[in-house]
XYZ file of N, CA, C and O in Angstrom:
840
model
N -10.662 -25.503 8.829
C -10.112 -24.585 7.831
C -8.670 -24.232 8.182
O -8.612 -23.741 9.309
N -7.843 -24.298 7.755
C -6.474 -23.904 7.116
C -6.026 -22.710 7.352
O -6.413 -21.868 6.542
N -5.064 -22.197 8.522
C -5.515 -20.432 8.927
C -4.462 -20.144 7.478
O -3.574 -20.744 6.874
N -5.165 -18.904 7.394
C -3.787 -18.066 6.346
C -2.082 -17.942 6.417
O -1.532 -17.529 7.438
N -1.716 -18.139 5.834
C -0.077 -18.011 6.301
C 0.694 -16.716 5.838
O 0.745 -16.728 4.608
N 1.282 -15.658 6.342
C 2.260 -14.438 6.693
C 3.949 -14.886 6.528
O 4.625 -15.126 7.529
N 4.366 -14.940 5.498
C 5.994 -14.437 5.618
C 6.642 -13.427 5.979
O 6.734 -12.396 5.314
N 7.190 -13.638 7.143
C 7.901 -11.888 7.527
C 9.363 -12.047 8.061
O 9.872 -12.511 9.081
N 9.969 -11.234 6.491
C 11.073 -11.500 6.133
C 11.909 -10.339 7.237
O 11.168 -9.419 7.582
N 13.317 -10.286 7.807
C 13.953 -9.511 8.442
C 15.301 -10.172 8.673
O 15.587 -11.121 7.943
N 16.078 -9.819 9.516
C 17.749 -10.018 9.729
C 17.687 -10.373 11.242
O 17.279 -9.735 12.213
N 18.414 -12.027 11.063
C 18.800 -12.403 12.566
C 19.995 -12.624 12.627
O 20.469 -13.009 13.696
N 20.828 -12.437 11.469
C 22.383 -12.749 11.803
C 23.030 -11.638 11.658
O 23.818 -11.528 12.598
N 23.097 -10.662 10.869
C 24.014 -9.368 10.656
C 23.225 -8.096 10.744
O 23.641 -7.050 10.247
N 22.063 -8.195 11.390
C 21.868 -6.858 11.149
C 22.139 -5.652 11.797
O 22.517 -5.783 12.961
N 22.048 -4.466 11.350
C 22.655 -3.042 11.325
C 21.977 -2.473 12.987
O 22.474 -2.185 14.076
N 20.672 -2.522 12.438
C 20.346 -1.558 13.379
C 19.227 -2.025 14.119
O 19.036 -1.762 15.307
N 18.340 -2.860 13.260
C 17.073 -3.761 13.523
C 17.130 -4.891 13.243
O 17.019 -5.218 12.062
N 17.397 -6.211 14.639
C 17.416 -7.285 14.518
C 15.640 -7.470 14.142
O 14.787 -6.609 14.356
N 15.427 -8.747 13.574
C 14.552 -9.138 13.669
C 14.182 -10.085 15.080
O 13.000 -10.148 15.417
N 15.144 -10.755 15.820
C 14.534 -11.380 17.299
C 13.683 -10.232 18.227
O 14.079 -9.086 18.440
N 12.526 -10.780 18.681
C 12.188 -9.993 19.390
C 11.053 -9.371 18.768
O 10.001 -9.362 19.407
N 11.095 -8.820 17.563
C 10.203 -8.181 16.347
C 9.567 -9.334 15.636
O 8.675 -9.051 14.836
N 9.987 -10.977 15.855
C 9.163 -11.601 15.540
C 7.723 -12.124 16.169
O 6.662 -12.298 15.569
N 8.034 -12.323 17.605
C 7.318 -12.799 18.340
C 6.260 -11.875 18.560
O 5.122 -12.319 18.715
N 6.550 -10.229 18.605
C 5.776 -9.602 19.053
C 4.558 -9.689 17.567
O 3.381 -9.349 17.692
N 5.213 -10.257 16.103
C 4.075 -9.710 15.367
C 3.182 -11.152 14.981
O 2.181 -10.991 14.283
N 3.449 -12.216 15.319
C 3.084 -13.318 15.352
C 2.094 -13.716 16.463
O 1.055 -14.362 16.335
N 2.757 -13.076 17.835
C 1.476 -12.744 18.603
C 0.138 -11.704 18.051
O -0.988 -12.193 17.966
N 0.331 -10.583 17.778
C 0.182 -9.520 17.424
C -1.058 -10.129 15.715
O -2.006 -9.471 15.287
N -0.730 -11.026 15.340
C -1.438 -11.423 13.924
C -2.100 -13.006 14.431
O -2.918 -13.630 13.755
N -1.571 -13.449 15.695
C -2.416 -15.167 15.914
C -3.550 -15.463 14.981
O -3.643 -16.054 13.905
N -4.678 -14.612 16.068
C -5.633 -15.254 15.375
C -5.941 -14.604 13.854
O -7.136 -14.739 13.588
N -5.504 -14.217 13.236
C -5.467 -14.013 11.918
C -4.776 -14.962 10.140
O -5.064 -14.919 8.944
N -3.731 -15.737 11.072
C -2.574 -15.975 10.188
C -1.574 -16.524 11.037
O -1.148 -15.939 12.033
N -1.085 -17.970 10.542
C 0.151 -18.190 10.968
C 1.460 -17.111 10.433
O 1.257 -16.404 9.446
N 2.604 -17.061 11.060
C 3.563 -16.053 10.966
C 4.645 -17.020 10.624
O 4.949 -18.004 11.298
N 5.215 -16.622 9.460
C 6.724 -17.427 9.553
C 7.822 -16.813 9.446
O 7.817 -16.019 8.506
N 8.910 -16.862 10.114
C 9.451 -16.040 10.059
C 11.187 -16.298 9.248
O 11.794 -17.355 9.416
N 11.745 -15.171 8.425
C 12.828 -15.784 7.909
C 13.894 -14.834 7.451
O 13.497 -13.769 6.978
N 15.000 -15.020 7.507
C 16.418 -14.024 6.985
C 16.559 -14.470 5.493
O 17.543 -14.120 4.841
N 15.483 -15.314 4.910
C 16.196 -15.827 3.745
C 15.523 -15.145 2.653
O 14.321 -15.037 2.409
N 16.418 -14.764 2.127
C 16.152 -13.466 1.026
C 15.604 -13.958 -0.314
O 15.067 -13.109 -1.027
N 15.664 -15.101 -0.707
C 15.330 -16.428 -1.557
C 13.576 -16.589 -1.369
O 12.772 -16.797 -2.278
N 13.322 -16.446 -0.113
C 11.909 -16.569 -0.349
C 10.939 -15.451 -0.975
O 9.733 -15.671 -1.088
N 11.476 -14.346 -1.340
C 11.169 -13.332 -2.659
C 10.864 -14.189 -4.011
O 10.091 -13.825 -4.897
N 11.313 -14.908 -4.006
C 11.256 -15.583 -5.084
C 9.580 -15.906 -5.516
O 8.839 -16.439 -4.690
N 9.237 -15.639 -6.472
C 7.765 -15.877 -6.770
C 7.443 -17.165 -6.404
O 6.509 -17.343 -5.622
N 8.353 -18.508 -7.048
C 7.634 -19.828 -6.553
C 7.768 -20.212 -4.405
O 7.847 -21.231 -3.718
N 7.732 -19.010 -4.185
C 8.281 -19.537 -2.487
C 6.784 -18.654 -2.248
O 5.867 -19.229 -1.663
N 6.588 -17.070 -2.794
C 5.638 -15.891 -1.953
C 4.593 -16.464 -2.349
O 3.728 -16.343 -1.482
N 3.936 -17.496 -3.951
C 2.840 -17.667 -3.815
C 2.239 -18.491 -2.784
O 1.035 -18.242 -2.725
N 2.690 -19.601 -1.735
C 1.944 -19.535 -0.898
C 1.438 -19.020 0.730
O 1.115 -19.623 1.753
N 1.554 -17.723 0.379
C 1.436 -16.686 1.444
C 0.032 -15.615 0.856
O -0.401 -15.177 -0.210
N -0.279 -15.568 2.277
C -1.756 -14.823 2.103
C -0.815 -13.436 2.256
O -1.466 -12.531 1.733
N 0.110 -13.057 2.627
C 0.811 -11.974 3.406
C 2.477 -11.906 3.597
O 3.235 -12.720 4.126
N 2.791 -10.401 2.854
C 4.432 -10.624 3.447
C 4.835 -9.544 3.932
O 4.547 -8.495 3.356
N 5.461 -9.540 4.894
C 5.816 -8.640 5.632
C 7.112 -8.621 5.989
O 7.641 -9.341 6.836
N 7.913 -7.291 4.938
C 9.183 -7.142 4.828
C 9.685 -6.363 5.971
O 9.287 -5.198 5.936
N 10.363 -6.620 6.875
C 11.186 -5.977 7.946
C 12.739 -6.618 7.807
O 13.420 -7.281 8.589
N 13.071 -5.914 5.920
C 14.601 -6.137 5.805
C 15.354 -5.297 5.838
O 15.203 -4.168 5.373
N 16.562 -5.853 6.564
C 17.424 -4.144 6.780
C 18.714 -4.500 5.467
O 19.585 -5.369 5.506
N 18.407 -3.376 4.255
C 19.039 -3.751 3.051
C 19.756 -2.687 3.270
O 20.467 -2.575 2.271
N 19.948 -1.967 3.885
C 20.671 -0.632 3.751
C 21.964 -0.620 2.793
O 22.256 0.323 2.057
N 22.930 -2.210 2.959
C 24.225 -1.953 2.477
C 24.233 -2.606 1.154
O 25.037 -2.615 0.221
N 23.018 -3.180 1.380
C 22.966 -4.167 -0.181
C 21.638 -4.124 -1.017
O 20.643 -3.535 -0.595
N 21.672 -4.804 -2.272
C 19.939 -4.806 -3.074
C 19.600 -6.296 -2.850
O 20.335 -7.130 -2.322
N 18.258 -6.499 -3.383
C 17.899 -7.570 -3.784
C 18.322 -7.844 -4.853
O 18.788 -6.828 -5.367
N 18.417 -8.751 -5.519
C 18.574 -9.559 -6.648
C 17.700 -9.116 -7.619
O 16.703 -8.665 -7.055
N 17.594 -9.017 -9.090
C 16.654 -9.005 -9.887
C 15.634 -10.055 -9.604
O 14.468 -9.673 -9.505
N 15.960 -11.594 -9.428
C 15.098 -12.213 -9.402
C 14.026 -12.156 -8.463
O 12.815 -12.256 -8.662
N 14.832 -11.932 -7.133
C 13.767 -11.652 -5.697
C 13.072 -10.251 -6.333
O 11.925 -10.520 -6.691
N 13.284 -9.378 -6.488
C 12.838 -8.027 -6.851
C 11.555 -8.280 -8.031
O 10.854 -7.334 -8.391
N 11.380 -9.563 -8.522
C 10.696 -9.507 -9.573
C 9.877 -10.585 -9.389
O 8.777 -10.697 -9.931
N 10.297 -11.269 -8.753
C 9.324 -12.249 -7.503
C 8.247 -11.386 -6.640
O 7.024 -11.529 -6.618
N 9.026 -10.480 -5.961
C 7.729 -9.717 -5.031
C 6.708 -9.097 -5.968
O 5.489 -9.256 -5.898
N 7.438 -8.297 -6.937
C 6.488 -7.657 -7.756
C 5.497 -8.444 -8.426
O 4.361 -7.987 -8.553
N 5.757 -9.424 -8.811
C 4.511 -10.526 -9.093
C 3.868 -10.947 -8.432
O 2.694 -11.097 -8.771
N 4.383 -11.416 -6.950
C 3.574 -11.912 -5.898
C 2.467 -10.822 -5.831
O 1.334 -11.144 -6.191
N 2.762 -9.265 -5.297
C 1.818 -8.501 -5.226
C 0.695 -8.286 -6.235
O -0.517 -8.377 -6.042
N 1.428 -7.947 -7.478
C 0.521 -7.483 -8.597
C -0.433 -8.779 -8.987
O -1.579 -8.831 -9.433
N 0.311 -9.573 -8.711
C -1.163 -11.247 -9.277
C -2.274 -10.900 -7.657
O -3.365 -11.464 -7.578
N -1.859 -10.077 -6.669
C -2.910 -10.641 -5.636
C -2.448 -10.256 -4.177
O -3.142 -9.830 -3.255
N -1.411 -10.457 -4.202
C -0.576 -10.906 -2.835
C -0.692 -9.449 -2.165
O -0.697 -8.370 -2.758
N -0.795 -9.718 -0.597
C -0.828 -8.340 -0.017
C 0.952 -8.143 0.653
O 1.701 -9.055 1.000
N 1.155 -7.044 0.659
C 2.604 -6.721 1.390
C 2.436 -5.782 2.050
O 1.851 -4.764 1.679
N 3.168 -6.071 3.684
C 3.070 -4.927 4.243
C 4.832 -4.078 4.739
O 5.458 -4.749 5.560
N 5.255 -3.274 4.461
C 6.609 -2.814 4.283
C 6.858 -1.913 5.711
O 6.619 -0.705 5.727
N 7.341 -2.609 6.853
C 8.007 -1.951 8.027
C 8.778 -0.945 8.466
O 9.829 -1.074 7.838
N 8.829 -0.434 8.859
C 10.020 0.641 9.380
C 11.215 0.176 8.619
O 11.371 0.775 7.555
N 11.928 -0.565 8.845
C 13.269 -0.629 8.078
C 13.283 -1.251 6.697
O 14.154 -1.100 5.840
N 12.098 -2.028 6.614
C 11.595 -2.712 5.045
C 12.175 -1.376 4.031
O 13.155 -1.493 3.296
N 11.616 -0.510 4.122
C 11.762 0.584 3.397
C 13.196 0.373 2.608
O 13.443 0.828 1.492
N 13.837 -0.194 3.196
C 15.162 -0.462 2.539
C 15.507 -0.633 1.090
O 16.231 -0.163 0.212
N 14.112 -2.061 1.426
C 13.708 -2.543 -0.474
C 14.189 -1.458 -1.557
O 15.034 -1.671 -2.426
N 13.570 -0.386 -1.367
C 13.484 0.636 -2.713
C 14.468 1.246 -2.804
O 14.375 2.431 -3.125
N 16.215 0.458 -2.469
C 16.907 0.829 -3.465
C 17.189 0.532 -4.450
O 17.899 1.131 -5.258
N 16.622 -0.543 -4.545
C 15.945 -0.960 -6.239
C 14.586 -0.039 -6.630
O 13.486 -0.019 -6.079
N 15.057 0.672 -7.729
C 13.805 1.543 -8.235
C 12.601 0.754 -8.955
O 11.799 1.481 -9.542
N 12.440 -0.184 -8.981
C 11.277 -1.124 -9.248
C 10.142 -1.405 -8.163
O 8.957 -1.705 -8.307
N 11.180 -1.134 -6.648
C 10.393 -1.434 -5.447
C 10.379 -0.140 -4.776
O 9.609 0.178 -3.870
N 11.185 0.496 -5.233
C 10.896 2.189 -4.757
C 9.170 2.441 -5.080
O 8.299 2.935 -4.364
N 9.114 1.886 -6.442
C 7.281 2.390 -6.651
C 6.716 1.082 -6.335
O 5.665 1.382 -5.769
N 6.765 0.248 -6.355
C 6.027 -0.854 -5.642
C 5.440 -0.162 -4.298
O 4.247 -0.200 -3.997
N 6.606 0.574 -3.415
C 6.409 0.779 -1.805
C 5.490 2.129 -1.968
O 4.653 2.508 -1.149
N 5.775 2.672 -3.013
C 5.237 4.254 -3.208
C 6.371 5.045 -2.901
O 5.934 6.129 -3.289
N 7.597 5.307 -2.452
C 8.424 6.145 -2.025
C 9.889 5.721 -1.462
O 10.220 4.538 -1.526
N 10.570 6.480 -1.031
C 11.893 5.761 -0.677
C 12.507 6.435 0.898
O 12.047 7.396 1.515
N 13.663 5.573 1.256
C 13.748 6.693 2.394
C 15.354 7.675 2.135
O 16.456 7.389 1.665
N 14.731 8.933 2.736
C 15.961 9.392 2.249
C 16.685 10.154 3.876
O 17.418 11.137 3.992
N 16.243 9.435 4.709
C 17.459 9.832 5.843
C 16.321 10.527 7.995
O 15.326 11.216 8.219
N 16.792 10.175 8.417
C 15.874 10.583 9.469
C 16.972 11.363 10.596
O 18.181 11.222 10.781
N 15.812 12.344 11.312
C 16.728 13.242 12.894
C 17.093 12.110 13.765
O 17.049 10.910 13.493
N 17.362 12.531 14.564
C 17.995 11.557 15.820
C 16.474 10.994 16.643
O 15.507 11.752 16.715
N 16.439 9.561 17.236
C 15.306 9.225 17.559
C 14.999 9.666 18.635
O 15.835 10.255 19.319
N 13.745 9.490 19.039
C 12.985 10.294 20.518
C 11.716 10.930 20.252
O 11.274 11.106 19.116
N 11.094 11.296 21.404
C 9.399 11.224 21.468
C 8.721 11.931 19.923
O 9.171 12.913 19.332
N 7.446 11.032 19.498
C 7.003 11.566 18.525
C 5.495 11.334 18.608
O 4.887 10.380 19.093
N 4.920 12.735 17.858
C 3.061 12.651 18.110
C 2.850 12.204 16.931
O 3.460 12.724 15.996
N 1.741 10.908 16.648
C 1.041 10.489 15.469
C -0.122 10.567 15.392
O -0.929 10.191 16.242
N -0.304 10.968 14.565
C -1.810 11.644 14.473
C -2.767 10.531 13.159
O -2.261 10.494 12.038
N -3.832 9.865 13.358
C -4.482 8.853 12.850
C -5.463 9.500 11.846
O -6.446 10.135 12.228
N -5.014 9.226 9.965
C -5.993 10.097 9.447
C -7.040 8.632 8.660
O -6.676 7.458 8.577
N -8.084 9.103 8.285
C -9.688 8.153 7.889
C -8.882 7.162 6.952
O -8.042 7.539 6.135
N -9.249 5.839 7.178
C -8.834 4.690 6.285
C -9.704 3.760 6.782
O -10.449 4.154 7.679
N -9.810 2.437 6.364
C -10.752 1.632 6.537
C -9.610 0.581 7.987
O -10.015 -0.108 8.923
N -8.423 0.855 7.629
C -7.268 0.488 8.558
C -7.121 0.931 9.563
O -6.582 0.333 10.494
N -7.762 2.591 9.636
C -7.050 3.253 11.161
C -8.372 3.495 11.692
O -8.457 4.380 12.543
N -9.639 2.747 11.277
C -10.881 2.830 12.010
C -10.513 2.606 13.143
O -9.635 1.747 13.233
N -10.986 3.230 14.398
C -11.238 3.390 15.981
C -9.775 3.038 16.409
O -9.551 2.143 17.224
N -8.955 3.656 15.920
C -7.582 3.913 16.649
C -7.479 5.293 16.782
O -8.037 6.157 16.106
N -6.497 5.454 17.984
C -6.503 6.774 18.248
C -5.663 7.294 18.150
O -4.878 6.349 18.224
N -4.943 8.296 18.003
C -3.808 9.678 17.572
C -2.924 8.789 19.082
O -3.701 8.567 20.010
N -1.833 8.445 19.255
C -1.007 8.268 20.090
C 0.919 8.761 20.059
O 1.520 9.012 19.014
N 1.425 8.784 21.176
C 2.680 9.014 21.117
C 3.575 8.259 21.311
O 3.374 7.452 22.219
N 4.826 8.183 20.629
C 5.942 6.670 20.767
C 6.950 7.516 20.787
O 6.769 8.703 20.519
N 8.545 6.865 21.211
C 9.210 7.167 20.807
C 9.993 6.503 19.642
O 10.207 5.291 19.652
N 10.405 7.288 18.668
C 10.549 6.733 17.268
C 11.709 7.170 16.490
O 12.390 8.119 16.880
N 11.977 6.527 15.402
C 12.776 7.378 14.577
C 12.196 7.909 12.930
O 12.107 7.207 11.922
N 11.871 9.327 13.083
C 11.101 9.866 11.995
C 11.929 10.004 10.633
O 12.691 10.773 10.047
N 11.343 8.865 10.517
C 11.853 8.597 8.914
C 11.500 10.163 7.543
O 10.509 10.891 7.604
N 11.949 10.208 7.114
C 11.737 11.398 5.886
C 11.491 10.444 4.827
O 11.824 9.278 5.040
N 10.920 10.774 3.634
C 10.956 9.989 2.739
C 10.755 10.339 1.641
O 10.263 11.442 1.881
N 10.755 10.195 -0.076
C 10.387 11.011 -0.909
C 9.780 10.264 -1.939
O 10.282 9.356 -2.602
N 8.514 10.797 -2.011
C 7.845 9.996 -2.971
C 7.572 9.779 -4.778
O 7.686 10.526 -5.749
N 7.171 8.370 -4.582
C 6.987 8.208 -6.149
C 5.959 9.185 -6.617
O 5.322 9.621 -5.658
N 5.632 9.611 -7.614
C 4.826 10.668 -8.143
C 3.892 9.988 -9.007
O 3.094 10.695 -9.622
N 3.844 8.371 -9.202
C 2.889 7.564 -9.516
C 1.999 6.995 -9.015
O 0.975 6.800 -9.670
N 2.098 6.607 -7.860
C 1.484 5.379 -7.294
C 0.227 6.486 -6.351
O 0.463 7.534 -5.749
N -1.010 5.810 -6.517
C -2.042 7.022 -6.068
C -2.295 6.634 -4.325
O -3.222 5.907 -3.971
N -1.399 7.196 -3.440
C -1.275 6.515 -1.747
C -2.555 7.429 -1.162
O -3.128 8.422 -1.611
N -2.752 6.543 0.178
C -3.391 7.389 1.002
C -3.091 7.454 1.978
O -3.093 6.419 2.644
N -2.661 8.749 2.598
C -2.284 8.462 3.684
C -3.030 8.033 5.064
O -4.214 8.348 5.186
N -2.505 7.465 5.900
C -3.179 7.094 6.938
C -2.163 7.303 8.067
O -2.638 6.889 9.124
N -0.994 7.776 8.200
C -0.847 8.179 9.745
C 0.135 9.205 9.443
O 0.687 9.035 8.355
N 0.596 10.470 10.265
C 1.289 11.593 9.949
C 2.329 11.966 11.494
O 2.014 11.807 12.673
N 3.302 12.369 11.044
C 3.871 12.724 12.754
C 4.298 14.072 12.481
O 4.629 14.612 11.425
N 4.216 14.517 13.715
C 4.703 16.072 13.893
C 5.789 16.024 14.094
O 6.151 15.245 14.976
N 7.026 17.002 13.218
C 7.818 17.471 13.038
C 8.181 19.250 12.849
O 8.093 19.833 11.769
N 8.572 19.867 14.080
C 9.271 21.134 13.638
C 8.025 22.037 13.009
O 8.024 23.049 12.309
N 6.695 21.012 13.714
C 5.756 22.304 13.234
C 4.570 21.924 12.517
O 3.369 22.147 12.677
N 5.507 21.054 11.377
C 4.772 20.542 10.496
C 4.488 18.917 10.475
O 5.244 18.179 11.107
N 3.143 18.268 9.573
C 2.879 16.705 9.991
C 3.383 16.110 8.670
O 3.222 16.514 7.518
N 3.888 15.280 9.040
C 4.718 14.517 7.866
C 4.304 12.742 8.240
O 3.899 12.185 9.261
N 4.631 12.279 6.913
C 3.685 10.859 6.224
C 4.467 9.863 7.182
O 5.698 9.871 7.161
N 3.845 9.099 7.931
C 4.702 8.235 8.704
C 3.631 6.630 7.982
O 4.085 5.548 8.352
N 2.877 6.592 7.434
C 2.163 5.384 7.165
C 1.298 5.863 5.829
O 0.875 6.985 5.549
N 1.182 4.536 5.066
C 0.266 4.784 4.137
C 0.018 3.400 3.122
O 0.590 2.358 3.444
N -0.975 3.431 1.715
C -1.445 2.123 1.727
C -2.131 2.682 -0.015
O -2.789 3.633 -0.436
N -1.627 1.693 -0.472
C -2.460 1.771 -2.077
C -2.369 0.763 -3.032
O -1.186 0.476 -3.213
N -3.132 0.106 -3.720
C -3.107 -0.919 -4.343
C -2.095 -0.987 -5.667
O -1.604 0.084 -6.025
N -1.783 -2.117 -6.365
C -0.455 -2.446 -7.001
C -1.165 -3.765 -7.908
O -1.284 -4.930 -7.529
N -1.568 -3.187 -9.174
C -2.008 -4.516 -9.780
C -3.383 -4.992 -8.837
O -4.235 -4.149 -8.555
N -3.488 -6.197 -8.455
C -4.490 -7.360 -8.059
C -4.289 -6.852 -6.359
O -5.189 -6.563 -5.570
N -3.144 -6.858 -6.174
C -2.712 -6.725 -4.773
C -2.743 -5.329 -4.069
O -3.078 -4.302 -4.659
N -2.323 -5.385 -2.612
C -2.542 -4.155 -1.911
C -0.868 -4.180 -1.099
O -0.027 -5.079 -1.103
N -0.843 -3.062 -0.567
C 0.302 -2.259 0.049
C 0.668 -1.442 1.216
O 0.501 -0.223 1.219
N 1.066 -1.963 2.011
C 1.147 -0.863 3.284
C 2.127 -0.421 3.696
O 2.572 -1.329 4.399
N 2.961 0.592 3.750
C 4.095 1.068 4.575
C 3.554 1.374 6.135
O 2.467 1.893 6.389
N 4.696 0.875 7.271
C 4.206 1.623 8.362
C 5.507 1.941 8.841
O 6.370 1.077 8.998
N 5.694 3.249 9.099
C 7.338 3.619 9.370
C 7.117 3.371 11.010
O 7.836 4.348 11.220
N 6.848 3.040 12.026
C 6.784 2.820 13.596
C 7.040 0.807 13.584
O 6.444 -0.201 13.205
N 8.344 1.209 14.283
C 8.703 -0.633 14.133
C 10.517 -0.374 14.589
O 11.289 -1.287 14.297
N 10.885 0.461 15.054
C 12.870 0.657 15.349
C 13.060 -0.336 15.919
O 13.726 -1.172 15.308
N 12.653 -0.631 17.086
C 12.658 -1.611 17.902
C 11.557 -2.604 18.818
O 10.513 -1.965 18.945
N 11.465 -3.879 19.454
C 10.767 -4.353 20.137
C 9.495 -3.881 21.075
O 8.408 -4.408 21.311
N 10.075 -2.731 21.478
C 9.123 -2.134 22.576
C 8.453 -0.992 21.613
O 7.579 -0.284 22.112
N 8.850 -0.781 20.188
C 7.506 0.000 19.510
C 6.298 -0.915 19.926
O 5.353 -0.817 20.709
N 6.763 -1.844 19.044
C 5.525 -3.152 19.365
C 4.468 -3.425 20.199
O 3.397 -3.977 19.945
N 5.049 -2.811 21.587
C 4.448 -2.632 22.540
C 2.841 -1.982 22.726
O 1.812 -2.325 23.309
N 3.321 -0.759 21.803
C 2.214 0.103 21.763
C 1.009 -0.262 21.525
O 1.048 -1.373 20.996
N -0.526 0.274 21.703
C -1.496 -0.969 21.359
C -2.493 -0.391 20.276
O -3.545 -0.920 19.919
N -1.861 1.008 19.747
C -2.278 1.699 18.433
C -1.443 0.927 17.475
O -2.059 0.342 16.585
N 0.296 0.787 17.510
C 0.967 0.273 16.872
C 0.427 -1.490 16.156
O 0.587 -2.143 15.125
N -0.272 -1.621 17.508
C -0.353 -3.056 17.025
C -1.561 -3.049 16.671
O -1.592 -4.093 16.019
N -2.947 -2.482 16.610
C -4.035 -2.307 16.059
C -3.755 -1.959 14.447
O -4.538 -2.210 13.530
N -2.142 -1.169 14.299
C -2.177 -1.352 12.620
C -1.711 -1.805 12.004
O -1.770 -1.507 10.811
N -0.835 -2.982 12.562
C -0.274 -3.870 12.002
C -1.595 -4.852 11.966
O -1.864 -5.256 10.835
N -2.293 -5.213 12.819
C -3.237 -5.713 12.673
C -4.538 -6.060 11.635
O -5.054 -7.116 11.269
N -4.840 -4.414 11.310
C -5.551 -3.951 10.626
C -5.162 -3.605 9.232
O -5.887 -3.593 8.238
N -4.338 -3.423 9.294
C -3.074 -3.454 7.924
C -2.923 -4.895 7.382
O -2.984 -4.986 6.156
N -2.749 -5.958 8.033
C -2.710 -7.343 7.566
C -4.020 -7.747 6.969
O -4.203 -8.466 5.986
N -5.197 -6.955 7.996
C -6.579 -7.882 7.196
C -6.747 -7.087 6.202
O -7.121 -7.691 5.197
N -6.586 -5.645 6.033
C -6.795 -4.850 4.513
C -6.185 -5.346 3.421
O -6.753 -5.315 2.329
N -4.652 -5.992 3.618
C -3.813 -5.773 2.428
C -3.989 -7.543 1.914
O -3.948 -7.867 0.727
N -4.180 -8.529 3.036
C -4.594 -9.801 2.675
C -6.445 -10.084 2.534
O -7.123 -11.105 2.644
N -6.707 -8.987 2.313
C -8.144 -8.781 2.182
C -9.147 -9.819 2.628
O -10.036 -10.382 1.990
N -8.687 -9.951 4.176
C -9.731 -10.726 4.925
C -10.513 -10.197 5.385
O -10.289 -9.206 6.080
N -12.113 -10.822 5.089
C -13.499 -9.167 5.412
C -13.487 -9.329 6.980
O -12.933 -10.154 7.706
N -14.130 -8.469 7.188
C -14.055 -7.880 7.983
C -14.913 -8.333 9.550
O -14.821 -7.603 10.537
């Protein structure tokens, strides 16, 4: 049998703040026996005739200074809504400065404190089964959400008191959806909650049973 195949799109030549080297290997290890991983800067493979043959895509693009294209932007949205699972990274979030993928993702980002130690706290999903509440150091993304898309959350970090949405997951058409804001750098990766939900996040959203 034919393992599943994962596109996971990110930046190896210009990027800002989050290369993708380093962030590949760890999620390709991290997904083996699940799915081959391919990995790519090419923004072209949005394109609907490139995502349909992917069980899985996993955006870790750093768009901060630029958009996608209408066409890529309308490529993913088909890929997902016919079926396709996507899972949207710490810096993926980028996507939704196109407001088409703002609600695709469920929300957008609108700016984070300075990075350093953060508590995550693991709430009921079929994804964060037998993982446990752990601590990273991170950068706590803020974010503001679509007021459509019906999310659930599944992981929260403490901030100043209060727990705020660091992960979450809701279906889109045919297809499914995951944001996970924990991913700044290589040694998040490390973590072995981190990688239990990238893990577990890949078999939910490419709906491999269980």
């Amino acid at each position: 049998m034919d393992k599943r195949k994962c596109l996971l799109l990110g930046d190896y030549t210009h990027p800002r703040f989050h290369p993708l080297q380093g962030v590949d290997k760890q999620i390709s290890v991290i997904l083996n026996d699940l799915m081959t991983v391919q990995c790519s800067e090419n923004k072209k493979l949005l394109l609907g005739e490139h995502l349909s043959g992917y069980d899985l895509c996993i955006a870790y693009n750093e768009l901060w200074n630029e958009t996608v294209s209408p066409q890529q932007t309308a490529g993913l949205l088909s890929y997902v809504s016919g079926g396709g699972g996507l899972i949207v990274l710490h810096t993926g979030v980028s996507l939704a400065k196109r407001y088409e993928l703002a609600q695709l993702i469920g929300g957008r980002f609108i700016g984070h404190p300075p990075y350093g130690p953060l508590n995550f706290r693991i709430l009921e999903h079929d994804i964060t089964e037998g993982i446990q509440n752990f601590q990273l150091d991170e950068e706590p993304y803020r974010f503001e959400f679509d007021p459509f898309t019906e999310k659930k959350l599944l992981l929260e970090y403490e901030a100043d008191g209060e727990w705020l949405p660091a992960a979450w997951c809701h279906s889109y058409g045919l297809g499914r959806v995951v944001y996970l804001m924990p991913g700044h750098h290589e040694p998040s990766f490390h973590n072995q909650a981190v990688r239990q939900l990238i893990y577990k996040s890949a078999k939910w959203a490419a709906r491999i049973p269980r």
